[in-house]
Coordinates of C-alpha atoms in Angstrom, one line a residue:
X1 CA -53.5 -124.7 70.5
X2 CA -56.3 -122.6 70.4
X3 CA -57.4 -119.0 68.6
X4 CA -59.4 -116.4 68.6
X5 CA -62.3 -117.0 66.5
X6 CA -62.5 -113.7 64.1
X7 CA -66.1 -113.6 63.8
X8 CA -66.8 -113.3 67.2
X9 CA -63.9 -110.6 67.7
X10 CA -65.8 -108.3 65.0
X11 CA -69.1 -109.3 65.9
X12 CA -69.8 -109.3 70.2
X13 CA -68.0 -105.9 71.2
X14 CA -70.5 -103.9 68.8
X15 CA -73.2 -105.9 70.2
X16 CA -72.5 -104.2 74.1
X17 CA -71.4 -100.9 72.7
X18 CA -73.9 -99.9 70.3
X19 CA -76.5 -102.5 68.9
X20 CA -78.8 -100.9 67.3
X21 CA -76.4 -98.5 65.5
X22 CA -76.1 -99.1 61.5
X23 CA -73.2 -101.7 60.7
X24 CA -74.1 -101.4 56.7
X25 CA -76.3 -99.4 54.0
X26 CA -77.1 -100.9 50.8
X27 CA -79.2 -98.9 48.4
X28 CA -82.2 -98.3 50.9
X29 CA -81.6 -100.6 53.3
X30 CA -79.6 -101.0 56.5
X31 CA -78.7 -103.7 58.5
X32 CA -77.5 -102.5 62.6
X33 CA -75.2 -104.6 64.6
X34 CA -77.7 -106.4 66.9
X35 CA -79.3 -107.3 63.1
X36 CA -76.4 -108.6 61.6
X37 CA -75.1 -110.6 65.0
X38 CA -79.0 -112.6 64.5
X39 CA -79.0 -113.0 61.1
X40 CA -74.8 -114.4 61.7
X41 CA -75.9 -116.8 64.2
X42 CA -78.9 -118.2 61.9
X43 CA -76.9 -118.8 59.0
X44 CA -74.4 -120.8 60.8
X45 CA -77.5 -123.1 62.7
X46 CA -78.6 -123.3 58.9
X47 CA -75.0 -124.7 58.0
X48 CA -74.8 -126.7 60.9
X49 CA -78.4 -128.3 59.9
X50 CA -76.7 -128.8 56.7
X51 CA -74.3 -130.9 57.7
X52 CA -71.3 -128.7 56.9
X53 CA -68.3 -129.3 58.8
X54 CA -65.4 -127.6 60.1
X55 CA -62.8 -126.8 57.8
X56 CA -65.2 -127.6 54.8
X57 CA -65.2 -125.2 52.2
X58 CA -68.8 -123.1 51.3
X59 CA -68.6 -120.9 48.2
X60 CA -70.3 -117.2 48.8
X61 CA -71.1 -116.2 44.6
X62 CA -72.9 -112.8 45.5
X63 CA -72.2 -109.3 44.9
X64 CA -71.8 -106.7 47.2
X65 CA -75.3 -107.0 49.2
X66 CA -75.9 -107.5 52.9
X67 CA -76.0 -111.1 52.5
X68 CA -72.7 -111.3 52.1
X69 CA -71.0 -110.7 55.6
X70 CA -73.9 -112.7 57.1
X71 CA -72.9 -115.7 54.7
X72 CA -68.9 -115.1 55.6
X73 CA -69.4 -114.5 59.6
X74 CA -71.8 -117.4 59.4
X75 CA -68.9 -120.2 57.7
X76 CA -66.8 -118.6 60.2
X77 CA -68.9 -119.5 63.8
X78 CA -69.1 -122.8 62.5
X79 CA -65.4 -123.9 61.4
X80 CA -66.5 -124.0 57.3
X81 CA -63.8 -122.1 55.5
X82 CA -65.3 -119.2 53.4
X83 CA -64.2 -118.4 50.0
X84 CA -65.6 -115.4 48.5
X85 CA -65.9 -115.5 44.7
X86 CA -68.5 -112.6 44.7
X87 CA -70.5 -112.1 41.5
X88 CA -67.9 -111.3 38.6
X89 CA -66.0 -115.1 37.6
X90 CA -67.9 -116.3 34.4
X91 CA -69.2 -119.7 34.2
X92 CA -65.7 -121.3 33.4
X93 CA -63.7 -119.4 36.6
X94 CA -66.8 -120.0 38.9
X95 CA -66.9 -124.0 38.0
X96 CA -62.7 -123.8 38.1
X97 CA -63.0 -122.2 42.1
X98 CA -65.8 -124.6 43.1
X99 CA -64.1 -127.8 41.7
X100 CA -60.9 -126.6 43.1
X101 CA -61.5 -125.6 46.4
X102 CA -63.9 -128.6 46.8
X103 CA -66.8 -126.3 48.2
X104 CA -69.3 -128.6 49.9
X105 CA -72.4 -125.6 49.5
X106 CA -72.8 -122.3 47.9
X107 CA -74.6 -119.6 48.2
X108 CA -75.7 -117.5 45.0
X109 CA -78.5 -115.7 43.7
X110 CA -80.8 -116.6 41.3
X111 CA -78.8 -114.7 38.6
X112 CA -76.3 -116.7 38.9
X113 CA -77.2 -120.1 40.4
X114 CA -77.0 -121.1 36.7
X115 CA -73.3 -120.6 36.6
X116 CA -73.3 -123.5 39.5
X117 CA -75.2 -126.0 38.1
X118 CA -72.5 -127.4 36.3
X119 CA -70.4 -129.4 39.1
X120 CA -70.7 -132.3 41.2
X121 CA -73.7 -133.3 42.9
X122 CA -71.5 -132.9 46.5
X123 CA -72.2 -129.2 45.9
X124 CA -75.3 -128.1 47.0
X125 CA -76.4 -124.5 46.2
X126 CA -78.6 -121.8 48.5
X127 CA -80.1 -119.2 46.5
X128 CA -80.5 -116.0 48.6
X129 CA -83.5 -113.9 48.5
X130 CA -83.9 -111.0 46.3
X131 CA -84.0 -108.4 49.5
X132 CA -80.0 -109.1 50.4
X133 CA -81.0 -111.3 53.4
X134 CA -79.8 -116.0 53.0
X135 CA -82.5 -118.0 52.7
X136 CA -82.6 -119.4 56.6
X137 CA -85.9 -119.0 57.1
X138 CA -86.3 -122.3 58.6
X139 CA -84.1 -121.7 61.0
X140 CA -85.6 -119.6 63.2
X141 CA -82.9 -120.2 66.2
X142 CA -79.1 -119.4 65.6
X143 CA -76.1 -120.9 66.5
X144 CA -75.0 -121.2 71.0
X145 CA -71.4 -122.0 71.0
X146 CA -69.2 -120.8 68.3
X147 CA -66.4 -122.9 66.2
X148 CA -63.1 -122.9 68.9
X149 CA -60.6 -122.7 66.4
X150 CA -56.9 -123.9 66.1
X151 CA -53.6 -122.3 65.2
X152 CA -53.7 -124.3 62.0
X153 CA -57.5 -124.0 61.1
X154 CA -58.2 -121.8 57.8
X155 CA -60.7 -119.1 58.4
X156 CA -61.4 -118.1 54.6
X157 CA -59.9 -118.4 50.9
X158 CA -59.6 -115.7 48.7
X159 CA -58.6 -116.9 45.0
X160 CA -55.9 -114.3 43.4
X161 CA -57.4 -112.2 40.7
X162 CA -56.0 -114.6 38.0
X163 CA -54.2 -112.0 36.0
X164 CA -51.8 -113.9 34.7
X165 CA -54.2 -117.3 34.2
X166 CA -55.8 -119.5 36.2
X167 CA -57.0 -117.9 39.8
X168 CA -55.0 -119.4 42.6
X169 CA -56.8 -120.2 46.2
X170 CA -54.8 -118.5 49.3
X171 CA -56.4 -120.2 52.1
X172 CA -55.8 -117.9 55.7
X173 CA -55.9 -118.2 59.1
X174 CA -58.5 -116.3 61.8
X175 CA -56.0 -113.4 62.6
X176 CA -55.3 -112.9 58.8
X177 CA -58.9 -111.2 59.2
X178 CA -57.9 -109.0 62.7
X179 CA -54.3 -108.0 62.1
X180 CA -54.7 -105.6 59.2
X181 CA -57.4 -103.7 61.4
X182 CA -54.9 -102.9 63.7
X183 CA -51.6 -102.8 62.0
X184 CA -53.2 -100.5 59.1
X185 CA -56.6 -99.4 59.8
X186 CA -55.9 -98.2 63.7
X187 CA -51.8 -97.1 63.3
X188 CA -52.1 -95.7 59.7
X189 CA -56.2 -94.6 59.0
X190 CA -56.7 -93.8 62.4
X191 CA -60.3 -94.9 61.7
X192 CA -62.6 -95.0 64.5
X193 CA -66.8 -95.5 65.1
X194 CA -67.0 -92.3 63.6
X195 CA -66.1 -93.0 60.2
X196 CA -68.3 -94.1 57.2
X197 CA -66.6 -96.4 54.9
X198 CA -67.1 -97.0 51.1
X199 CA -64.9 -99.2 48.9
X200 CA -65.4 -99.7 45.1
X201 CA -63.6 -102.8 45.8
X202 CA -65.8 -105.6 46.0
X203 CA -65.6 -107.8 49.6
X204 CA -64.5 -111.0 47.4
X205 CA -61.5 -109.3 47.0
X206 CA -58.2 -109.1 49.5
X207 CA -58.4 -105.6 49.4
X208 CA -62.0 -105.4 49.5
X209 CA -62.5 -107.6 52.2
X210 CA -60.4 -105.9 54.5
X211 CA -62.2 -102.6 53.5
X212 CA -65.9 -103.5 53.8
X213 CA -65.9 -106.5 56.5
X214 CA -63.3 -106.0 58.8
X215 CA -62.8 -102.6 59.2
X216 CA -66.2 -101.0 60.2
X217 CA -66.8 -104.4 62.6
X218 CA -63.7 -103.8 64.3
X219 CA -63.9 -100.6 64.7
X220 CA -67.8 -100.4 64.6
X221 CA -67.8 -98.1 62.0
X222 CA -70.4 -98.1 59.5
X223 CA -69.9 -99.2 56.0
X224 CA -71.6 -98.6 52.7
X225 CA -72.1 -101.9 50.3
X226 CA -72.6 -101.1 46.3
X227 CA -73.6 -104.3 44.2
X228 CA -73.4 -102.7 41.2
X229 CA -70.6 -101.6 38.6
X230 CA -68.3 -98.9 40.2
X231 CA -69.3 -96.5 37.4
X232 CA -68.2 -92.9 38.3
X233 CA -71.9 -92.0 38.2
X234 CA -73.7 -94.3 40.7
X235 CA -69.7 -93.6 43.1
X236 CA -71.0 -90.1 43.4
X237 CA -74.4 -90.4 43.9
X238 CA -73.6 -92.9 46.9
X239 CA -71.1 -90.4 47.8
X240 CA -73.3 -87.3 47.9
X241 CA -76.4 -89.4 49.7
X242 CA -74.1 -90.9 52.5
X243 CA -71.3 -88.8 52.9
X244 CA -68.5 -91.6 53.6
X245 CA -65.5 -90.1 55.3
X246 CA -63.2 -92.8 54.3
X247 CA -63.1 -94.3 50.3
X248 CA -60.9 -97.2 49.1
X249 CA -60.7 -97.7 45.5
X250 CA -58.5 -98.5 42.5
X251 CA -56.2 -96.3 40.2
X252 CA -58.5 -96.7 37.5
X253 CA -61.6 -95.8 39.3
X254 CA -60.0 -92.3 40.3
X255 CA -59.0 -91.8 36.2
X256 CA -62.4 -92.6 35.8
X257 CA -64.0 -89.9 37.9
X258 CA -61.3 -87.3 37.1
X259 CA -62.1 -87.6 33.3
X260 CA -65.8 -87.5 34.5
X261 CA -65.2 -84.1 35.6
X262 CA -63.4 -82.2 33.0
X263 CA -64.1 -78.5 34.5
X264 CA -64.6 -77.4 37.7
X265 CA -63.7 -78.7 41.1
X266 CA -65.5 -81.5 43.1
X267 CA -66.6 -81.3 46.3
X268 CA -66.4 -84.8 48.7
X269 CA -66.5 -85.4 52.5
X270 CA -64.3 -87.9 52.6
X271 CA -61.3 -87.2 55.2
X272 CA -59.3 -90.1 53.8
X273 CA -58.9 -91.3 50.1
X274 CA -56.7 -94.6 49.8
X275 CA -55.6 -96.8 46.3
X276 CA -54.3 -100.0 46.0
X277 CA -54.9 -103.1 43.4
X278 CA -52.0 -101.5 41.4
X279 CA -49.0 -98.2 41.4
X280 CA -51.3 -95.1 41.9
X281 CA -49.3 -93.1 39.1
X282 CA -48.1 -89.5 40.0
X283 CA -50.6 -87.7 37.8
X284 CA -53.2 -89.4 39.0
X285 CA -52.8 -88.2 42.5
X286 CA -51.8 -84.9 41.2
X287 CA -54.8 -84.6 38.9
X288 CA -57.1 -85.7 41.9
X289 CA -55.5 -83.2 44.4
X290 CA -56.4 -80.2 42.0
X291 CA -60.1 -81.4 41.3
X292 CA -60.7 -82.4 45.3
X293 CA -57.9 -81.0 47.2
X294 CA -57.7 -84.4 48.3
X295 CA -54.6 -86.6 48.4
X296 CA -54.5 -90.0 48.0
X297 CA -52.9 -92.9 49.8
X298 CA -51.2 -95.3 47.6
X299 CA -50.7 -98.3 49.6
X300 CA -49.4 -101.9 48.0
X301 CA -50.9 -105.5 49.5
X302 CA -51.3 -109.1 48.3
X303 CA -54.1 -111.9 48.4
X304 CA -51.5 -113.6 49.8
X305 CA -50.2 -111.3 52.7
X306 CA -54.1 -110.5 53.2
X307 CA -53.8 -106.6 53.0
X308 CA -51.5 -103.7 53.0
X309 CA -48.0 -104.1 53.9
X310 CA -47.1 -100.7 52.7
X311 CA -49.0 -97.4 52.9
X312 CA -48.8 -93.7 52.6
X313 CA -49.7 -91.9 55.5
X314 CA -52.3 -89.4 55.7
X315 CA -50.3 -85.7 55.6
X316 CA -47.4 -87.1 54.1
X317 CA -48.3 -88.8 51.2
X318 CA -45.8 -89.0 47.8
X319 CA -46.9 -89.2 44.7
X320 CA -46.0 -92.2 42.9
X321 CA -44.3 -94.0 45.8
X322 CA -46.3 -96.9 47.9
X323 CA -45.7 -95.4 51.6
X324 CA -43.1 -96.9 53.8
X325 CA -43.4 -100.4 55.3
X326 CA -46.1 -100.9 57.7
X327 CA -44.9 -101.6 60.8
X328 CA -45.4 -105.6 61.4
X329 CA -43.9 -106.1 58.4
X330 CA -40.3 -106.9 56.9
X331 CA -39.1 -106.3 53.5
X332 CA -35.8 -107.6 51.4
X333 CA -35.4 -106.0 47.8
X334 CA -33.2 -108.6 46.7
X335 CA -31.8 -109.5 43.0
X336 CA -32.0 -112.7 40.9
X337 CA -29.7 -114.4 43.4
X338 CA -31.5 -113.6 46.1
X339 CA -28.7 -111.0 47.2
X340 CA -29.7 -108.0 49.0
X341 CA -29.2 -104.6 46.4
X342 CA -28.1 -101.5 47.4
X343 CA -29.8 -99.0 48.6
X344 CA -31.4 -97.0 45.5
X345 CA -31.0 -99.6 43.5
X346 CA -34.3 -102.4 41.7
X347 CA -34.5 -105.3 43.2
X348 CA -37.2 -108.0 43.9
X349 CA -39.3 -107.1 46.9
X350 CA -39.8 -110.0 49.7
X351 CA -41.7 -110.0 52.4
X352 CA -42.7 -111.3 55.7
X353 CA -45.5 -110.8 58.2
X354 CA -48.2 -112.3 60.6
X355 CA -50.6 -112.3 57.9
X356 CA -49.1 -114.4 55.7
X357 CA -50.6 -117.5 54.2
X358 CA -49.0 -120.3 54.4
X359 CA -49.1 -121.9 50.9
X360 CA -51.5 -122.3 47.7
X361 CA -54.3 -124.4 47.7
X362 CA -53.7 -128.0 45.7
X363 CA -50.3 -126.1 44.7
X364 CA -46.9 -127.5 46.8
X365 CA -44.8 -126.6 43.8
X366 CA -46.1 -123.2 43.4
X367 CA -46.0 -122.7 47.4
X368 CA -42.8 -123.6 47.6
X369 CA -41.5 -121.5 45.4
X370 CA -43.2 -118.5 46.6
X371 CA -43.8 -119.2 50.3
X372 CA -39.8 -119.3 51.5
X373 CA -38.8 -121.1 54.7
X374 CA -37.5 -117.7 56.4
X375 CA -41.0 -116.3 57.2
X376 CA -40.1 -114.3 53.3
X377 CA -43.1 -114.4 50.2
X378 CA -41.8 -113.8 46.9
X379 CA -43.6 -110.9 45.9
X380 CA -43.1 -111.3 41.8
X381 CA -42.9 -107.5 42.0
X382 CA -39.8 -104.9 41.9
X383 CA -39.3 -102.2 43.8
X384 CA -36.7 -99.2 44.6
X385 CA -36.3 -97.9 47.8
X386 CA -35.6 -94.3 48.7
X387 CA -35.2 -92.6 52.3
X388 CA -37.8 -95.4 53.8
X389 CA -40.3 -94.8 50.9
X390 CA -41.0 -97.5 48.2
X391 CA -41.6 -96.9 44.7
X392 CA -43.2 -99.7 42.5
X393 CA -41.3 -100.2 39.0
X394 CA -43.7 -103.2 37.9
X395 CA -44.2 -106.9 37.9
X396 CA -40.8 -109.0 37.5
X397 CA -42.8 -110.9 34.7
X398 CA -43.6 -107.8 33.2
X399 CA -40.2 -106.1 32.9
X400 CA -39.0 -105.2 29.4
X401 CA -35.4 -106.3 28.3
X402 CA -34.2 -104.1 25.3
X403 CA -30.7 -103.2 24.6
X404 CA -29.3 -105.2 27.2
X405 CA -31.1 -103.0 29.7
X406 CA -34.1 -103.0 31.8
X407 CA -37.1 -100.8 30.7
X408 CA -39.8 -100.9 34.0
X409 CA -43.1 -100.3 32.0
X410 CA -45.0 -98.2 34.8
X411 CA -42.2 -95.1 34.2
X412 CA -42.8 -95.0 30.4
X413 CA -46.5 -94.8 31.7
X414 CA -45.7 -92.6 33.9
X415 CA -44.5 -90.2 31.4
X416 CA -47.3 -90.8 28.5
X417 CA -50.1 -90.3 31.1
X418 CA -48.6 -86.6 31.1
X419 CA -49.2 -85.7 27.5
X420 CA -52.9 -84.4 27.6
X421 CA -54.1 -85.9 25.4
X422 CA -53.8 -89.5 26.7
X423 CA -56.9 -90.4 29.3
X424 CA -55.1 -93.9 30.0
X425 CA -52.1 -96.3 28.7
X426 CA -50.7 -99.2 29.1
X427 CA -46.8 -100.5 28.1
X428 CA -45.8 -104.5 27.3
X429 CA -43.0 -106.0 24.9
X430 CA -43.7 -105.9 21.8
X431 CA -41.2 -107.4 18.4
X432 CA -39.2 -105.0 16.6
X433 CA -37.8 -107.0 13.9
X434 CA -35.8 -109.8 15.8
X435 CA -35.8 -107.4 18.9
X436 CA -37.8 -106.7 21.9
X437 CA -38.7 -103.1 22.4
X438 CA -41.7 -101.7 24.5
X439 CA -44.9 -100.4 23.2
X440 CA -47.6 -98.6 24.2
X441 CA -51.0 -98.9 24.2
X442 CA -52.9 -95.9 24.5
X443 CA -56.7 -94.5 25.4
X444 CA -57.4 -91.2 24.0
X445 CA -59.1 -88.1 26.3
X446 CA -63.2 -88.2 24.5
X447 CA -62.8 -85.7 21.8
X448 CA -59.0 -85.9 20.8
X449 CA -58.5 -86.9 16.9
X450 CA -56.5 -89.7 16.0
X451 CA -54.2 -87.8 13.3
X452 CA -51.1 -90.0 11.9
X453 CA -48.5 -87.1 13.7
X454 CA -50.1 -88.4 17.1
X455 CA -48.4 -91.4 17.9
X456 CA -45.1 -89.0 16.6
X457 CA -45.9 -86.3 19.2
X458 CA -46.4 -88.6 22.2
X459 CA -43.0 -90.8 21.1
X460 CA -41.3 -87.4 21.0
X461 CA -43.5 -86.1 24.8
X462 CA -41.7 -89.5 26.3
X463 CA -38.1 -89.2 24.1
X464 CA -38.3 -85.9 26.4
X465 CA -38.5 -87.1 29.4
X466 CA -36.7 -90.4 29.6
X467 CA -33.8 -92.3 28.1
X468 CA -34.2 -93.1 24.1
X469 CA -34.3 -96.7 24.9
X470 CA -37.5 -96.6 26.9
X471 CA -39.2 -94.6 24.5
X472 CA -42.4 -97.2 22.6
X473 CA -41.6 -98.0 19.3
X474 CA -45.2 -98.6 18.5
X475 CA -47.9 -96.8 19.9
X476 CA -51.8 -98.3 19.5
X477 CA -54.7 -96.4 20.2
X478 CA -57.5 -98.6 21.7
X479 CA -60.9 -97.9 23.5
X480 CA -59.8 -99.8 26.4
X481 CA -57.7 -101.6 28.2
X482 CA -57.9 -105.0 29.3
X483 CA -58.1 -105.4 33.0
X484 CA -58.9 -108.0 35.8
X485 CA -62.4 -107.6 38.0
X486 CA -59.6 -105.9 40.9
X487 CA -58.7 -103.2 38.0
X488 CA -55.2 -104.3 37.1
X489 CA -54.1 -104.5 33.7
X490 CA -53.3 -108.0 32.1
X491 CA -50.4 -106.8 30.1
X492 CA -50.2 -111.3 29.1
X493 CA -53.2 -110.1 26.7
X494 CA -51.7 -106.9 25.5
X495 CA -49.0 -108.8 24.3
X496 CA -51.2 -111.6 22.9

């Protein structure tokens, strides 16, 4: 049975509507729809020329640049599978993707086609040009008649951010890419042609993809592509130059720009503010509120449910909760039995939705395990639910036994980022003796003096505010914390 082919659902209607309008900026260049549709259509002749064919596999290795929806659309018109890796896996995680996934081509820069060079002589690599735009000059004509695909033909792979090892490929199917556009950016964003749309996270990303790609072609929107590091700096100078109405980013980007600005308030024209990648903590959003007068959506997703199956809703946002479920989706909070909790009570948080995927690439034992026969994904995460609204208590692998009791390590955070005198912090097990008790790890606020009553004050600060048990025993000060290209923290090497 056939499908709708996603890249000509975000590509023709823009085409009729408004051609010539801007579909992205990057740095000083823009690329309109009518451009992008052309450029599209050569890149999948080029592939075709190539001899790439359906359901083959073609690596896109580039940052954020205007290449990179061309190169994605492009697989997409001719039945190749994309898999973004964008431009941040080292030479050991970008030989692990293309050896894994099997990718017959990729399509790099110069920078780092040397990180490519490494694999099998099947893999042949295109190096883009310096402007943004795939090297398809030769083929001056584009594609006529698009890829017709099938229920059961993968659109594009994303490979999970790897923090907890090895990146794992989630291979999805055409609708994975249209759903969340209308399930989450038209019910819950409300966003429209209107809107300007910047997100610090990067296109190779679940999150990001959704963001940058879909969105603004669906809705032909604009959207704003940043190739660089999302340093608070160069955010709002892109900010102040194009004015986005709409920002996704990460918890730790928001820290970032809050400790940027330590007096004064900051002025921004965004309309909507969302966060995802990890749990937006409460005095984040609270801190950000009272520098912009902005709230922020906290919403929770997966590489492997392809975007957002919670959100907040603008106008009704709570701090340190994930929204309510999006409606499309279902969700069981269940224990280790697989036993539904009570309401109010922790439980592991399954869910189930359209946009699943249906297993891991080269991994049945791992798919089965987390891909359940009812419909259900096994999220690895635990949740509470109160009155419809979810709130995030941390990764199951990441949950602290001490005492014969659970200690969730994102409330002791919680409670640490309070003290003011901590910028960021981060909470694993660590040994006590023959026990396991949690510790923290801690980034100082620029300026504050590492006296030996610190650690004391900020034990006591928590000892205040929650139960004795969940208070750190140890408490390390470090410049930073370790964290995956998507921002989350890998509390494996904290504990290392």
């Amino acid at each position: 049975m056939s499908t709708l082919n996603a890249a000509i659902e975000l590509l023709t209607p823009n085409l009729a509507l408004h051609p010539d309008k801007t579909a992205y900026y990057c740095g000083d260049r823009a690329l309109s729809f009518r451009d992008l549709d052309k450029a599209c259509r050569r890149f999948a002749r080029m592939l075709q020329k190539l001899g790439i064919a359906p359901g083959e596999r073609v690596l896109i290795a580039l940052p954020d640049c205007l290449a990179f929806p061309v190169a994605f659309l492009g697989c997409l018109l001719t039945g190749a599978v994309a898999v973004p890796a964008g431009s941040a896996p080292g030479d050991e995680d970008c030989t692990y993707i293309i050896e894994d996934c099997g990718a017959r081509l990729v399509v790099t820069n110069a920078e780092l086609a040397s990180q490519c060079t490494a694999v099998g002589t099947a893999t042949k690599i295109i190096v883009r040009d310096d402007d943004g735009s795939p090297v398809c000059s030769n083929f001056s004509g584009g594609i006529e008649n698009h890829y017709q695909p099938a229920d059961c033909d993968f659109a594009y792979m994303l490979y999970s951010s790897g923090s907890t090892g090895k990146p794992k490929g989630v291979p999805h199917f055409h609708k994975s890419l249209l759903l969340p556009c209308d399930l989450v950016g038209k019910s819950v964003l409300g966003i429209t042609g209107d809107d300007i749309i910047f997100s610090t996270s990067k296109i190779s990303f679940a999150y990001g993809l959704i963001n940058s790609l879909a969105f603004p072609l669906r809705f032909g929107a604009t959207a704003v592509l940043h190739p660089g590091k999302p340093d608070p700096g160069p955010i709002l100078e892109i900010i102040r130059l194009l004015k986005p109405s709409i920002f996704f980013s990460v918890p730790a980007i928001y820290s970032r720009i809050i400790l940027s600005r330590p007096n004064g308030e900051l002025e921004l024209p965004m309309r909507i503010c969302c966060s995802a990648g990890e749990a937006l903590p409460a005095a984040v959003f609270e801190e950000w509120q009272l520098l912009t007068g902005l709230e922020i959506l906290d919403g929770i997703g997966s590489t492997e449910m392809s975007y957002h199956f919670m959100s907040n809703v603008p106008g009704r946002a709570v701090p340190g909760s994930a929204g309510r479920l999006v409606p499309g989706y279902r969700a069981r909070l269940v224990d280790d039995s697989g036993n539904d909790v009570p309401a109010g009570c922790e439980g592991n948080l399954l869910i189930s939705g359209e946009t699943r995927s249906p297993c891991y690439w080269n991994m049945p034992e791992k798919s089965a395990e987390t891909m359940l026969p009812d419909g259900f994904i096994r999220t690895g995460d635990i949740f509470v639910e109160k009155n419809g609204f979810y709130y995030h208590r941390g990764r199951s692998d990441d949950m602290i036994k001490t005492d014969g009791r659970w200690v969730s390590p994102l409330a002791v955070e919680d409670a640490l980022r309070c003290h003011p005198d901590v910028a960021d912090c981060a909470v694993t097990a660590v040994s006590a003796g023959s026990f396991v008790k949690p510790g923290a790890f801690v980034v100082l606020k620029m300026g504050t003096a590492r006296t030996p009553y610190l650690p004391l004050e900020m034990r006591a600060h928590v000892k205040a505010r929650l139960p004795a048990y969940m208070c750190p025993v140890r408490i390390t000060f470090v410049e930073e914390l370790p964290r995956t290209s998507t921002g989350k923290i890998q509390r494996f090497r904290l504990r290392e």
